[in-house]
C-alpha cells in the first residue's frame, strides 16, 4: 500500500513467483526476489521474501541480513528461529544457542517456540552435544498426543537424535510416532523405520533382466 499502484503490481508479481518457485526451483525464486528487492527495498514483505529465497539457496549471510532488516521494519520476532538457523548455516552454532536464550523467544507463538527448540537442538548436534540435543527436544509438545503442523518434524528430530546416540529401540518407537503424525509425507520417517526393521527395497527388474528385455524389444512398460 506504500507504493504507487503500477510499482506495487510489479513487486507483487515477483513476490508471487518467489512463493510459487521457492520449493521446486529455489535459484529461480531467488532471482525473482532480487528483482523485487531492487524495486522496493523499503518494504518489509520484500525483505522477508528475499531472506527466505536466499535461505533456500543456502546464502545464509545474505538471508540473515534480509531477515534482520525485516525485523527492524516490523518489530516482529517471528523470524527469530530462522535467523538463528542462519547462524548455524554460517558455522556459528554457539550464536544460535545464545539466541535461543534471548527474551525474543518468549514472544514467539507456540509454533515459533517449537521451531526455536528444533534449531537449538540442531545447534547442540553441530557442537557434538548429542545428549544435550535430546534433552533440548524433550518437552510437553513432544509428549503430547495431539497432532499439530510441527508435530511430525519435532518427533522426527527426536528420533534422529536418539539414533545418533545409539538408542536404536527408542529411535524406532519415535520414528513410528512420526509416521502417525506425518499425514502428508513431509519426512522420510517411514523409510527410516523400514531401515531399522531390516526392510530392503529393491527394483522389481534388475539391470540384467532390463538389458535382456530391451534386446527382445520388450521394455518395462511392455512387460507391465
PDB file of C-alpha atoms in Angstrom:
ATOM      1  CA  UNK A   1       0.000   0.000   0.000  1.00  0.00           C
ATOM      2  CA  UNK A   2       3.007   2.318   0.414  1.00  0.00           C
ATOM      3  CA  UNK A   3       3.935   2.017  -3.275  1.00  0.00           C
ATOM      4  CA  UNK A   4       2.439   3.598  -6.399  1.00  0.00           C
ATOM      5  CA  UNK A   5      -0.117   1.257  -7.976  1.00  0.00           C
ATOM      6  CA  UNK A   6       1.927   0.183 -11.029  1.00  0.00           C
ATOM      7  CA  UNK A   7       5.074  -0.379  -8.973  1.00  0.00           C
ATOM      8  CA  UNK A   8       3.105  -2.274  -6.335  1.00  0.00           C
ATOM      9  CA  UNK A   9       1.751  -4.614  -9.015  1.00  0.00           C
ATOM     10  CA  UNK A  10       5.236  -5.258 -10.407  1.00  0.00           C
ATOM     11  CA  UNK A  11       6.577  -6.041  -6.943  1.00  0.00           C
ATOM     12  CA  UNK A  12       3.595  -8.275  -6.168  1.00  0.00           C
ATOM     13  CA  UNK A  13       4.102 -10.318  -9.349  1.00  0.00           C
ATOM     14  CA  UNK A  14       7.691 -11.023  -8.380  1.00  0.00           C
ATOM     15  CA  UNK A  15       6.725 -11.971  -4.830  1.00  0.00           C
ATOM     16  CA  UNK A  16       4.112 -14.375  -6.176  1.00  0.00           C
ATOM     17  CA  UNK A  17       6.776 -16.056  -8.302  1.00  0.00           C
ATOM     18  CA  UNK A  18       9.062 -16.347  -5.274  1.00  0.00           C
ATOM     19  CA  UNK A  19       6.302 -18.132  -3.380  1.00  0.00           C
ATOM     20  CA  UNK A  20       5.494 -20.439  -6.292  1.00  0.00           C
ATOM     21  CA  UNK A  21       9.084 -21.447  -7.042  1.00  0.00           C
ATOM     22  CA  UNK A  22      10.881 -21.465  -3.710  1.00  0.00           C
ATOM     23  CA  UNK A  23      10.369 -25.201  -3.121  1.00  0.00           C
ATOM     24  CA  UNK A  24      10.785 -26.567  -6.645  1.00  0.00           C
ATOM     25  CA  UNK A  25      13.296 -24.093  -8.112  1.00  0.00           C
ATOM     26  CA  UNK A  26      14.909 -22.026  -5.339  1.00  0.00           C
ATOM     27  CA  UNK A  27      17.506 -20.454  -7.630  1.00  0.00           C
ATOM     28  CA  UNK A  28      14.790 -19.036  -9.869  1.00  0.00           C
ATOM     29  CA  UNK A  29      12.842 -17.897  -6.818  1.00  0.00           C
ATOM     30  CA  UNK A  30      15.974 -16.130  -5.633  1.00  0.00           C
ATOM     31  CA  UNK A  31      16.268 -14.336  -8.977  1.00  0.00           C
ATOM     32  CA  UNK A  32      12.696 -13.039  -8.693  1.00  0.00           C
ATOM     33  CA  UNK A  33      13.351 -11.931  -5.114  1.00  0.00           C
ATOM     34  CA  UNK A  34      16.293  -9.832  -6.274  1.00  0.00           C
ATOM     35  CA  UNK A  35      14.061  -8.050  -8.783  1.00  0.00           C
ATOM     36  CA  UNK A  36      11.512  -7.286  -6.062  1.00  0.00           C
ATOM     37  CA  UNK A  37      14.314  -6.087  -3.813  1.00  0.00           C
ATOM     38  CA  UNK A  38      15.594  -3.666  -6.445  1.00  0.00           C
ATOM     39  CA  UNK A  39      12.089  -2.298  -6.888  1.00  0.00           C
ATOM     40  CA  UNK A  40      11.048  -1.948  -3.255  1.00  0.00           C
ATOM     41  CA  UNK A  41      13.811  -2.491  -0.725  1.00  0.00           C
ATOM     42  CA  UNK A  42      11.966  -0.452   1.906  1.00  0.00           C
ATOM     43  CA  UNK A  43       9.005  -2.833   2.064  1.00  0.00           C
ATOM     44  CA  UNK A  44       9.272  -5.357   4.898  1.00  0.00           C
ATOM     45  CA  UNK A  45       7.484  -8.121   2.989  1.00  0.00           C
ATOM     46  CA  UNK A  46      10.024  -7.799   0.182  1.00  0.00           C
ATOM     47  CA  UNK A  47      12.960  -8.052   2.595  1.00  0.00           C
ATOM     48  CA  UNK A  48      11.392 -11.104   4.223  1.00  0.00           C
ATOM     49  CA  UNK A  49      10.776 -12.817   0.866  1.00  0.00           C
ATOM     50  CA  UNK A  50      14.341 -12.034  -0.206  1.00  0.00           C
ATOM     51  CA  UNK A  51      15.540 -13.556   3.043  1.00  0.00           C
ATOM     52  CA  UNK A  52      13.671 -16.809   2.547  1.00  0.00           C
ATOM     53  CA  UNK A  53      14.829 -17.060  -1.074  1.00  0.00           C
ATOM     54  CA  UNK A  54      18.444 -16.562  -0.007  1.00  0.00           C
ATOM     55  CA  UNK A  55      17.952 -19.077   2.813  1.00  0.00           C
ATOM     56  CA  UNK A  56      16.561 -21.649   0.368  1.00  0.00           C
ATOM     57  CA  UNK A  57      19.706 -21.295  -1.762  1.00  0.00           C
ATOM     58  CA  UNK A  58      21.980 -21.546   1.314  1.00  0.00           C
ATOM     59  CA  UNK A  59      23.111 -17.927   1.072  1.00  0.00           C
ATOM     60  CA  UNK A  60      22.916 -17.661   4.837  1.00  0.00           C
ATOM     61  CA  UNK A  61      24.793 -14.401   5.331  1.00  0.00           C
ATOM     62  CA  UNK A  62      22.558 -12.644   2.832  1.00  0.00           C
ATOM     63  CA  UNK A  63      19.450 -14.255   4.295  1.00  0.00           C
ATOM     64  CA  UNK A  64      20.372 -13.141   7.804  1.00  0.00           C
ATOM     65  CA  UNK A  65      20.864  -9.558   6.650  1.00  0.00           C
ATOM     66  CA  UNK A  66      17.442  -9.519   4.975  1.00  0.00           C
ATOM     67  CA  UNK A  67      15.713 -11.073   7.997  1.00  0.00           C
ATOM     68  CA  UNK A  68      17.325  -8.512  10.288  1.00  0.00           C
ATOM     69  CA  UNK A  69      16.119  -5.719   8.011  1.00  0.00           C
ATOM     70  CA  UNK A  70      12.562  -7.112   8.018  1.00  0.00           C
ATOM     71  CA  UNK A  71      12.648  -7.402  11.804  1.00  0.00           C
ATOM     72  CA  UNK A  72      13.759  -3.789  12.170  1.00  0.00           C
ATOM     73  CA  UNK A  73      10.956  -2.637   9.881  1.00  0.00           C
ATOM     74  CA  UNK A  74       8.155  -4.582  11.543  1.00  0.00           C
ATOM     75  CA  UNK A  75       9.307  -5.028  15.123  1.00  0.00           C
ATOM     76  CA  UNK A  76       8.088  -8.642  14.901  1.00  0.00           C
ATOM     77  CA  UNK A  77      10.095 -11.543  16.371  1.00  0.00           C
ATOM     78  CA  UNK A  78       8.538 -14.262  14.200  1.00  0.00           C
ATOM     79  CA  UNK A  79      11.719 -14.573  12.100  1.00  0.00           C
ATOM     80  CA  UNK A  80      13.888 -15.210  15.169  1.00  0.00           C
ATOM     81  CA  UNK A  81      14.141 -19.021  14.718  1.00  0.00           C
ATOM     82  CA  UNK A  82      15.145 -18.839  11.054  1.00  0.00           C
ATOM     83  CA  UNK A  83      17.643 -16.106  11.893  1.00  0.00           C
ATOM     84  CA  UNK A  84      19.180 -18.454  14.461  1.00  0.00           C
ATOM     85  CA  UNK A  85      19.249 -21.223  11.866  1.00  0.00           C
ATOM     86  CA  UNK A  86      21.156 -18.896   9.530  1.00  0.00           C
ATOM     87  CA  UNK A  87      23.796 -18.636  12.250  1.00  0.00           C
ATOM     88  CA  UNK A  88      24.017 -22.434  12.172  1.00  0.00           C
ATOM     89  CA  UNK A  89      24.369 -22.332   8.397  1.00  0.00           C
ATOM     90  CA  UNK A  90      27.253 -19.893   8.801  1.00  0.00           C
ATOM     91  CA  UNK A  91      29.018 -22.350  11.115  1.00  0.00           C
ATOM     92  CA  UNK A  92      28.207 -20.419  14.290  1.00  0.00           C
ATOM     93  CA  UNK A  93      26.055 -22.787  16.370  1.00  0.00           C
ATOM     94  CA  UNK A  94      27.091 -21.063  19.576  1.00  0.00           C
ATOM     95  CA  UNK A  95      25.370 -17.885  18.357  1.00  0.00           C
ATOM     96  CA  UNK A  96      22.231 -19.875  17.569  1.00  0.00           C
ATOM     97  CA  UNK A  97      22.311 -21.238  21.116  1.00  0.00           C
ATOM     98  CA  UNK A  98      22.698 -17.730  22.518  1.00  0.00           C
ATOM     99  CA  UNK A  99      19.666 -16.602  20.520  1.00  0.00           C
ATOM    100  CA  UNK A 100      17.657 -19.500  21.982  1.00  0.00           C
ATOM    101  CA  UNK A 101      18.086 -17.896  25.395  1.00  0.00           C
ATOM    102  CA  UNK A 102      17.090 -14.361  24.391  1.00  0.00           C
ATOM    103  CA  UNK A 103      13.815 -12.680  25.517  1.00  0.00           C
ATOM    104  CA  UNK A 104      12.524 -12.711  21.919  1.00  0.00           C
ATOM    105  CA  UNK A 105      11.836 -16.442  22.242  1.00  0.00           C
ATOM    106  CA  UNK A 106       9.214 -15.809  24.915  1.00  0.00           C
ATOM    107  CA  UNK A 107       7.333 -13.567  22.479  1.00  0.00           C
ATOM    108  CA  UNK A 108       7.012 -16.308  19.845  1.00  0.00           C
ATOM    109  CA  UNK A 109       3.786 -18.241  19.380  1.00  0.00           C
ATOM    110  CA  UNK A 110       3.738 -21.977  20.046  1.00  0.00           C
ATOM    111  CA  UNK A 111       4.839 -22.888  16.513  1.00  0.00           C
ATOM    112  CA  UNK A 112       7.700 -20.405  16.725  1.00  0.00           C
ATOM    113  CA  UNK A 113       8.839 -21.758  20.083  1.00  0.00           C
ATOM    114  CA  UNK A 114       8.863 -25.311  18.734  1.00  0.00           C
ATOM    115  CA  UNK A 115      10.851 -24.121  15.722  1.00  0.00           C
ATOM    116  CA  UNK A 116      13.329 -22.442  18.057  1.00  0.00           C
ATOM    117  CA  UNK A 117      13.658 -25.675  20.015  1.00  0.00           C
ATOM    118  CA  UNK A 118      14.435 -27.552  16.800  1.00  0.00           C
ATOM    119  CA  UNK A 119      17.092 -25.005  15.847  1.00  0.00           C
ATOM    120  CA  UNK A 120      18.641 -25.144  19.339  1.00  0.00           C
ATOM    121  CA  UNK A 121      18.767 -28.944  19.214  1.00  0.00           C
ATOM    122  CA  UNK A 122      20.403 -28.738  15.797  1.00  0.00           C
ATOM    123  CA  UNK A 123      22.983 -26.334  17.190  1.00  0.00           C
ATOM    124  CA  UNK A 124      23.730 -28.760  20.019  1.00  0.00           C
ATOM    125  CA  UNK A 125      24.307 -31.503  17.467  1.00  0.00           C
ATOM    126  CA  UNK A 126      26.545 -29.190  15.431  1.00  0.00           C
ATOM    127  CA  UNK A 127      28.696 -28.851  18.542  1.00  0.00           C
ATOM    128  CA  UNK A 128      28.790 -32.605  19.096  1.00  0.00           C
ATOM    129  CA  UNK A 129      26.481 -32.436  22.122  1.00  0.00           C
ATOM    130  CA  UNK A 130      24.066 -35.192  21.131  1.00  0.00           C
ATOM    131  CA  UNK A 131      22.766 -35.907  24.647  1.00  0.00           C
ATOM    132  CA  UNK A 132      22.086 -32.208  25.170  1.00  0.00           C
ATOM    133  CA  UNK A 133      20.235 -32.131  21.840  1.00  0.00           C
ATOM    134  CA  UNK A 134      17.991 -34.965  23.034  1.00  0.00           C
ATOM    135  CA  UNK A 135      17.223 -33.119  26.278  1.00  0.00           C
ATOM    136  CA  UNK A 136      16.517 -29.914  24.346  1.00  0.00           C
ATOM    137  CA  UNK A 137      13.826 -31.674  22.296  1.00  0.00           C
ATOM    138  CA  UNK A 138      12.118 -33.208  25.321  1.00  0.00           C
ATOM    139  CA  UNK A 139       9.098 -31.035  26.040  1.00  0.00           C
ATOM    140  CA  UNK A 140       5.361 -31.032  26.643  1.00  0.00           C
ATOM    141  CA  UNK A 141       4.877 -30.593  22.881  1.00  0.00           C
ATOM    142  CA  UNK A 142       6.863 -33.762  22.209  1.00  0.00           C
ATOM    143  CA  UNK A 143       4.983 -35.733  24.874  1.00  0.00           C
ATOM    144  CA  UNK A 144       1.558 -34.600  23.660  1.00  0.00           C
ATOM    145  CA  UNK A 145      -0.599 -36.970  21.612  1.00  0.00           C
ATOM    146  CA  UNK A 146      -2.158 -34.016  19.796  1.00  0.00           C
ATOM    147  CA  UNK A 147      -1.017 -33.530  16.204  1.00  0.00           C
ATOM    148  CA  UNK A 148      -0.072 -30.054  15.007  1.00  0.00           C
ATOM    149  CA  UNK A 149       1.642 -28.897  11.793  1.00  0.00           C
ATOM    150  CA  UNK A 150       5.016 -29.089  13.541  1.00  0.00           C
ATOM    151  CA  UNK A 151       4.463 -32.413  15.372  1.00  0.00           C
ATOM    152  CA  UNK A 152       5.995 -34.687  12.723  1.00  0.00           C
ATOM    153  CA  UNK A 153       9.156 -32.591  12.423  1.00  0.00           C
ATOM    154  CA  UNK A 154       9.601 -32.458  16.195  1.00  0.00           C
ATOM    155  CA  UNK A 155       9.176 -36.211  16.586  1.00  0.00           C
ATOM    156  CA  UNK A 156      11.463 -36.873  13.620  1.00  0.00           C
ATOM    157  CA  UNK A 157      14.240 -34.701  15.057  1.00  0.00           C
ATOM    158  CA  UNK A 158      13.931 -36.530  18.379  1.00  0.00           C
ATOM    159  CA  UNK A 159      14.029 -39.961  16.729  1.00  0.00           C
ATOM    160  CA  UNK A 160      17.044 -38.975  14.638  1.00  0.00           C
ATOM    161  CA  UNK A 161      18.894 -37.685  17.702  1.00  0.00           C
ATOM    162  CA  UNK A 162      18.146 -40.894  19.616  1.00  0.00           C
ATOM    163  CA  UNK A 163      19.503 -42.926  16.725  1.00  0.00           C
ATOM    164  CA  UNK A 164      22.649 -40.806  16.601  1.00  0.00           C
ATOM    165  CA  UNK A 165      23.108 -41.530  20.315  1.00  0.00           C
ATOM    166  CA  UNK A 166      22.891 -45.275  19.672  1.00  0.00           C
ATOM    167  CA  UNK A 167      19.460 -45.638  21.312  1.00  0.00           C
ATOM    168  CA  UNK A 168      18.005 -47.641  18.438  1.00  0.00           C
ATOM    169  CA  UNK A 169      14.923 -49.117  20.138  1.00  0.00           C
ATOM    170  CA  UNK A 170      13.758 -45.699  21.304  1.00  0.00           C
ATOM    171  CA  UNK A 171      14.529 -44.224  17.899  1.00  0.00           C
ATOM    172  CA  UNK A 172      12.381 -46.852  16.232  1.00  0.00           C
ATOM    173  CA  UNK A 173       9.488 -46.006  18.559  1.00  0.00           C
ATOM    174  CA  UNK A 174       9.714 -42.314  17.730  1.00  0.00           C
ATOM    175  CA  UNK A 175      10.078 -42.833  14.006  1.00  0.00           C
ATOM    176  CA  UNK A 176       6.848 -44.850  14.239  1.00  0.00           C
ATOM    177  CA  UNK A 177       5.189 -41.979  16.109  1.00  0.00           C
ATOM    178  CA  UNK A 178       6.438 -39.618  13.423  1.00  0.00           C
ATOM    179  CA  UNK A 179       4.775 -41.715  10.723  1.00  0.00           C
ATOM    180  CA  UNK A 180       1.487 -41.473  12.639  1.00  0.00           C
ATOM    181  CA  UNK A 181       1.684 -37.675  12.618  1.00  0.00           C
ATOM    182  CA  UNK A 182       3.160 -37.228   9.136  1.00  0.00           C
ATOM    183  CA  UNK A 183      -0.006 -37.368   7.058  1.00  0.00           C
ATOM    184  CA  UNK A 184       1.431 -35.512   4.067  1.00  0.00           C
ATOM    185  CA  UNK A 185       4.766 -37.346   3.923  1.00  0.00           C
ATOM    186  CA  UNK A 186       6.890 -34.315   4.739  1.00  0.00           C
ATOM    187  CA  UNK A 187       9.579 -36.516   6.311  1.00  0.00           C
ATOM    188  CA  UNK A 188      11.199 -39.801   5.315  1.00  0.00           C
ATOM    189  CA  UNK A 189      10.262 -41.369   8.649  1.00  0.00           C
ATOM    190  CA  UNK A 190       8.641 -44.388   7.002  1.00  0.00           C
ATOM    191  CA  UNK A 191      11.878 -45.164   5.138  1.00  0.00           C
ATOM    192  CA  UNK A 192      13.958 -44.724   8.289  1.00  0.00           C
ATOM    193  CA  UNK A 193      11.585 -47.032  10.147  1.00  0.00           C
ATOM    194  CA  UNK A 194      11.862 -49.640   7.410  1.00  0.00           C
ATOM    195  CA  UNK A 195      15.655 -49.477   7.613  1.00  0.00           C
ATOM    196  CA  UNK A 196      15.552 -50.116  11.343  1.00  0.00           C
ATOM    197  CA  UNK A 197      13.226 -53.077  10.741  1.00  0.00           C
ATOM    198  CA  UNK A 198      15.666 -54.521   8.216  1.00  0.00           C
ATOM    199  CA  UNK A 199      13.397 -53.990   5.228  1.00  0.00           C
ATOM    200  CA  UNK A 200      15.328 -53.572   1.981  1.00  0.00           C
ATOM    201  CA  UNK A 201      13.730 -52.084  -1.109  1.00  0.00           C
ATOM    202  CA  UNK A 202      14.971 -53.390  -4.479  1.00  0.00           C
ATOM    203  CA  UNK A 203      13.949 -52.751  -8.066  1.00  0.00           C
ATOM    204  CA  UNK A 204      11.464 -55.288  -9.383  1.00  0.00           C
ATOM    205  CA  UNK A 205      13.550 -55.539 -12.563  1.00  0.00           C
ATOM    206  CA  UNK A 206      17.317 -55.763 -12.081  1.00  0.00           C
ATOM    207  CA  UNK A 207      19.842 -54.463 -14.601  1.00  0.00           C
ATOM    208  CA  UNK A 208      20.466 -57.848 -16.313  1.00  0.00           C
ATOM    209  CA  UNK A 209      16.753 -58.511 -16.760  1.00  0.00           C
ATOM    210  CA  UNK A 210      16.249 -54.994 -18.105  1.00  0.00           C
ATOM    211  CA  UNK A 211      19.030 -55.492 -20.660  1.00  0.00           C
ATOM    212  CA  UNK A 212      17.527 -58.827 -21.802  1.00  0.00           C
ATOM    213  CA  UNK A 213      14.102 -57.249 -22.097  1.00  0.00           C
ATOM    214  CA  UNK A 214      15.449 -54.408 -24.221  1.00  0.00           C
ATOM    215  CA  UNK A 215      17.267 -56.856 -26.532  1.00  0.00           C
ATOM    216  CA  UNK A 216      13.997 -58.693 -27.028  1.00  0.00           C
ATOM    217  CA  UNK A 217      12.376 -55.402 -27.902  1.00  0.00           C
ATOM    218  CA  UNK A 218      10.247 -55.505 -24.781  1.00  0.00           C
ATOM    219  CA  UNK A 219      10.885 -52.810 -22.231  1.00  0.00           C
ATOM    220  CA  UNK A 220       9.446 -52.493 -18.694  1.00  0.00           C
ATOM    221  CA  UNK A 221       6.346 -50.690 -19.973  1.00  0.00           C
ATOM    222  CA  UNK A 222       5.631 -53.503 -22.458  1.00  0.00           C
ATOM    223  CA  UNK A 223       6.078 -56.130 -19.768  1.00  0.00           C
ATOM    224  CA  UNK A 224       3.722 -54.293 -17.490  1.00  0.00           C
TER     225      UNK A 224
END
